[in-house]
Structure formats: C-alpha cells, structure tokens
Amino acid sequence: MELKLEEQIPLVVLVANSGLRGLVRVPRDANVSKEVHRRYSRHVDERNKRLRELTEERTADPDMQERVLALLRDMVLQHG
C-alpha cells in the first residue's frame, strides 16, 4: 500500500489492527487523517470496553471471557 502522507500511517495501522478488511479510503489531508485516527481510535476503545464489560457481567472465567470477546469482535467486524 502506498501512502501519500506520514500522517496516514497511524490511521492505516489502527484500521488494520482493528480487523477491518476490504477497501478503506484514507483522507488525503494530514489534519483530517489525524482527526479520523483520533475518532476511530476512541470508537474502537469504547466498543472494546463495552464488549468486555458485557462479557464480564456474564462470566467470571477469564478463559471464557477471552473466547467470547474474540467471537464478538469477529461478529462486529463481519456485520458492522
């Protein structure tokens, strides 16, 4: 993947690490890239925190929690 701006790198890494796949458009403006990164990072963090809270409410077993979280994250990514 070829990027035009250094400011796009953190956003692309975040998107890839979050599990999102397929065509992803990346802003061409440095400031917009930074803002999108900030907002998407917050979204991913809040989503993961909420999924963890819900999972912990339903089981105290740490191994089961991790398995459920992995499945939930896959489901969220598949179905948006």
mmCIF file with all atom_site columns, C-alpha atoms in Angstrom:
data_model
loop_
_atom_site.group_PDB
_atom_site.id
_atom_site.type_symbol
_atom_site.label_atom_id
_atom_site.label_alt_id
_atom_site.label_comp_id
_atom_site.label_asym_id
_atom_site.label_entity_id
_atom_site.label_seq_id
_atom_site.pdbx_PDB_ins_code
_atom_site.Cartn_x
_atom_site.Cartn_y
_atom_site.Cartn_z
_atom_site.occupancy
_atom_site.B_iso_or_equiv
_atom_site.pdbx_formal_charge
_atom_site.auth_seq_id
_atom_site.auth_comp_id
_atom_site.auth_asym_id
_atom_site.auth_atom_id
_atom_site.pdbx_PDB_model_num
ATOM 1  C CA . MET A 1 1  ? 0.000   0.000   0.000  1.00 0.00 ? 1  MET A CA 1
ATOM 2  C CA . GLU A 1 2  ? 1.345   3.391   -0.946 1.00 0.00 ? 2  GLU A CA 1
ATOM 3  C CA . LEU A 1 3  ? 0.535   6.322   1.298  1.00 0.00 ? 3  LEU A CA 1
ATOM 4  C CA . LYS A 1 4  ? 0.958   9.966   0.381  1.00 0.00 ? 4  LYS A CA 1
ATOM 5  C CA . LEU A 1 5  ? 1.367   11.385  3.888  1.00 0.00 ? 5  LEU A CA 1
ATOM 6  C CA . GLU A 1 6  ? 3.178   10.303  7.012  1.00 0.00 ? 6  GLU A CA 1
ATOM 7  C CA . GLU A 1 7  ? 0.058   11.280  8.995  1.00 0.00 ? 7  GLU A CA 1
ATOM 8  C CA . GLN A 1 8  ? -1.884  8.497   7.247  1.00 0.00 ? 8  GLN A CA 1
ATOM 9  C CA . ILE A 1 9  ? 0.313   5.753   8.727  1.00 0.00 ? 9  ILE A CA 1
ATOM 10 C CA . PRO A 1 10 ? -1.172  5.659   12.263 1.00 0.00 ? 10 PRO A CA 1
ATOM 11 C CA . LEU A 1 11 ? -4.694  5.570   10.824 1.00 0.00 ? 11 LEU A CA 1
ATOM 12 C CA . VAL A 1 12 ? -3.906  2.726   8.430  1.00 0.00 ? 12 VAL A CA 1
ATOM 13 C CA . VAL A 1 13 ? -2.194  0.743   11.201 1.00 0.00 ? 13 VAL A CA 1
ATOM 14 C CA . LEU A 1 14 ? -5.170  1.292   13.526 1.00 0.00 ? 14 LEU A CA 1
ATOM 15 C CA . VAL A 1 15 ? -7.657  0.189   10.882 1.00 0.00 ? 15 VAL A CA 1
ATOM 16 C CA . ALA A 1 16 ? -5.628  -2.929  10.069 1.00 0.00 ? 16 ALA A CA 1
ATOM 17 C CA . ASN A 1 17 ? -5.132  -3.816  13.746 1.00 0.00 ? 17 ASN A CA 1
ATOM 18 C CA . SER A 1 18 ? -8.827  -3.330  14.461 1.00 0.00 ? 18 SER A CA 1
ATOM 19 C CA . GLY A 1 19 ? -9.560  -6.124  11.989 1.00 0.00 ? 19 GLY A CA 1
ATOM 20 C CA . LEU A 1 20 ? -11.353 -4.080  9.353  1.00 0.00 ? 20 LEU A CA 1
ATOM 21 C CA . ARG A 1 21 ? -10.776 -5.540  5.882  1.00 0.00 ? 21 ARG A CA 1
ATOM 22 C CA . GLY A 1 22 ? -11.567 -4.560  2.335  1.00 0.00 ? 22 GLY A CA 1
ATOM 23 C CA . LEU A 1 23 ? -11.420 -1.193  0.624  1.00 0.00 ? 23 LEU A CA 1
ATOM 24 C CA . VAL A 1 24 ? -10.767 1.574   3.128  1.00 0.00 ? 24 VAL A CA 1
ATOM 25 C CA . ARG A 1 25 ? -10.483 5.143   1.987  1.00 0.00 ? 25 ARG A CA 1
ATOM 26 C CA . VAL A 1 26 ? -7.868  7.201   3.807  1.00 0.00 ? 26 VAL A CA 1
ATOM 27 C CA . PRO A 1 27 ? -8.099  11.010  3.969  1.00 0.00 ? 27 PRO A CA 1
ATOM 28 C CA . ARG A 1 28 ? -5.573  12.859  1.846  1.00 0.00 ? 28 ARG A CA 1
ATOM 29 C CA . ASP A 1 29 ? -5.363  15.821  4.203  1.00 0.00 ? 29 ASP A CA 1
ATOM 30 C CA . ALA A 1 30 ? -2.937  15.498  7.139  1.00 0.00 ? 30 ALA A CA 1
ATOM 31 C CA . ASN A 1 31 ? -5.221  17.191  9.655  1.00 0.00 ? 31 ASN A CA 1
ATOM 32 C CA . VAL A 1 32 ? -8.228  15.162  8.577  1.00 0.00 ? 32 VAL A CA 1
ATOM 33 C CA . SER A 1 33 ? -6.176  11.953  8.862  1.00 0.00 ? 33 SER A CA 1
ATOM 34 C CA . LYS A 1 34 ? -5.206  12.870  12.416 1.00 0.00 ? 34 LYS A CA 1
ATOM 35 C CA . GLU A 1 35 ? -8.820  13.648  13.350 1.00 0.00 ? 35 GLU A CA 1
ATOM 36 C CA . VAL A 1 36 ? -10.184 10.459  11.799 1.00 0.00 ? 36 VAL A CA 1
ATOM 37 C CA . HIS A 1 37 ? -7.487  8.480   13.633 1.00 0.00 ? 37 HIS A CA 1
ATOM 38 C CA . ARG A 1 38 ? -8.406  10.130  16.940 1.00 0.00 ? 38 ARG A CA 1
ATOM 39 C CA . ARG A 1 39 ? -12.121 9.498   16.492 1.00 0.00 ? 39 ARG A CA 1
ATOM 40 C CA . TYR A 1 40 ? -11.794 5.929   15.204 1.00 0.00 ? 40 TYR A CA 1
ATOM 41 C CA . SER A 1 41 ? -9.350  5.064   17.985 1.00 0.00 ? 41 SER A CA 1
ATOM 42 C CA . ARG A 1 42 ? -11.837 6.333   20.554 1.00 0.00 ? 42 ARG A CA 1
ATOM 43 C CA . HIS A 1 43 ? -14.627 4.345   18.868 1.00 0.00 ? 43 HIS A CA 1
ATOM 44 C CA . VAL A 1 44 ? -12.601 1.100   18.906 1.00 0.00 ? 44 VAL A CA 1
ATOM 45 C CA . ASP A 1 45 ? -11.580 1.641   22.537 1.00 0.00 ? 45 ASP A CA 1
ATOM 46 C CA . GLU A 1 46 ? -15.159 2.338   23.649 1.00 0.00 ? 46 GLU A CA 1
ATOM 47 C CA . ARG A 1 47 ? -16.505 -0.629  21.693 1.00 0.00 ? 47 ARG A CA 1
ATOM 48 C CA . ASN A 1 48 ? -13.915 -2.990  23.172 1.00 0.00 ? 48 ASN A CA 1
ATOM 49 C CA . LYS A 1 49 ? -14.505 -1.641  26.681 1.00 0.00 ? 49 LYS A CA 1
ATOM 50 C CA . ARG A 1 50 ? -18.269 -2.179  26.375 1.00 0.00 ? 50 ARG A CA 1
ATOM 51 C CA . LEU A 1 51 ? -17.864 -5.687  24.963 1.00 0.00 ? 51 LEU A CA 1
ATOM 52 C CA . ARG A 1 52 ? -15.527 -6.538  27.855 1.00 0.00 ? 52 ARG A CA 1
ATOM 53 C CA . GLU A 1 53 ? -17.994 -5.138  30.417 1.00 0.00 ? 53 GLU A CA 1
ATOM 54 C CA . LEU A 1 54 ? -20.856 -7.159  28.958 1.00 0.00 ? 54 LEU A CA 1
ATOM 55 C CA . THR A 1 55 ? -18.749 -10.308 28.860 1.00 0.00 ? 55 THR A CA 1
ATOM 56 C CA . GLU A 1 56 ? -17.538 -9.878  32.445 1.00 0.00 ? 56 GLU A CA 1
ATOM 57 C CA . GLU A 1 57 ? -21.152 -9.472  33.595 1.00 0.00 ? 57 GLU A CA 1
ATOM 58 C CA . ARG A 1 58 ? -21.972 -12.868 32.163 1.00 0.00 ? 58 ARG A CA 1
ATOM 59 C CA . THR A 1 59 ? -18.980 -14.999 33.169 1.00 0.00 ? 59 THR A CA 1
ATOM 60 C CA . ALA A 1 60 ? -16.168 -14.755 35.708 1.00 0.00 ? 60 ALA A CA 1
ATOM 61 C CA . ASP A 1 61 ? -13.984 -17.285 33.882 1.00 0.00 ? 61 ASP A CA 1
ATOM 62 C CA . PRO A 1 62 ? -11.109 -15.346 32.215 1.00 0.00 ? 62 PRO A CA 1
ATOM 63 C CA . ASP A 1 63 ? -10.565 -18.006 29.533 1.00 0.00 ? 63 ASP A CA 1
ATOM 64 C CA . MET A 1 64 ? -14.234 -17.977 28.599 1.00 0.00 ? 64 MET A CA 1
ATOM 65 C CA . GLN A 1 65 ? -14.232 -14.170 28.573 1.00 0.00 ? 65 GLN A CA 1
ATOM 66 C CA . GLU A 1 66 ? -11.379 -14.086 26.058 1.00 0.00 ? 66 GLU A CA 1
ATOM 67 C CA . ARG A 1 67 ? -13.060 -16.657 23.803 1.00 0.00 ? 67 ARG A CA 1
ATOM 68 C CA . VAL A 1 68 ? -16.352 -14.758 23.894 1.00 0.00 ? 68 VAL A CA 1
ATOM 69 C CA . LEU A 1 69 ? -14.620 -11.426 23.242 1.00 0.00 ? 69 LEU A CA 1
ATOM 70 C CA . ALA A 1 70 ? -12.815 -12.850 20.227 1.00 0.00 ? 70 ALA A CA 1
ATOM 71 C CA . LEU A 1 71 ? -16.102 -14.158 18.822 1.00 0.00 ? 71 LEU A CA 1
ATOM 72 C CA . LEU A 1 72 ? -17.898 -10.866 19.474 1.00 0.00 ? 72 LEU A CA 1
ATOM 73 C CA . ARG A 1 73 ? -15.166 -8.840  17.779 1.00 0.00 ? 73 ARG A CA 1
ATOM 74 C CA . ASP A 1 74 ? -15.343 -11.124 14.742 1.00 0.00 ? 74 ASP A CA 1
ATOM 75 C CA . MET A 1 75 ? -19.115 -10.728 14.630 1.00 0.00 ? 75 MET A CA 1
ATOM 76 C CA . VAL A 1 76 ? -18.915 -6.931  14.922 1.00 0.00 ? 76 VAL A CA 1
ATOM 77 C CA . LEU A 1 77 ? -16.423 -6.752  12.078 1.00 0.00 ? 77 LEU A CA 1
ATOM 78 C CA . GLN A 1 78 ? -18.442 -9.065  9.840  1.00 0.00 ? 78 GLN A CA 1
ATOM 79 C CA . HIS A 1 79 ? -21.734 -7.282  10.390 1.00 0.00 ? 79 HIS A CA 1
ATOM 80 C CA . GLY A 1 80 ? -20.616 -3.719  11.116 1.00 0.00 ? 80 GLY A CA 1
#
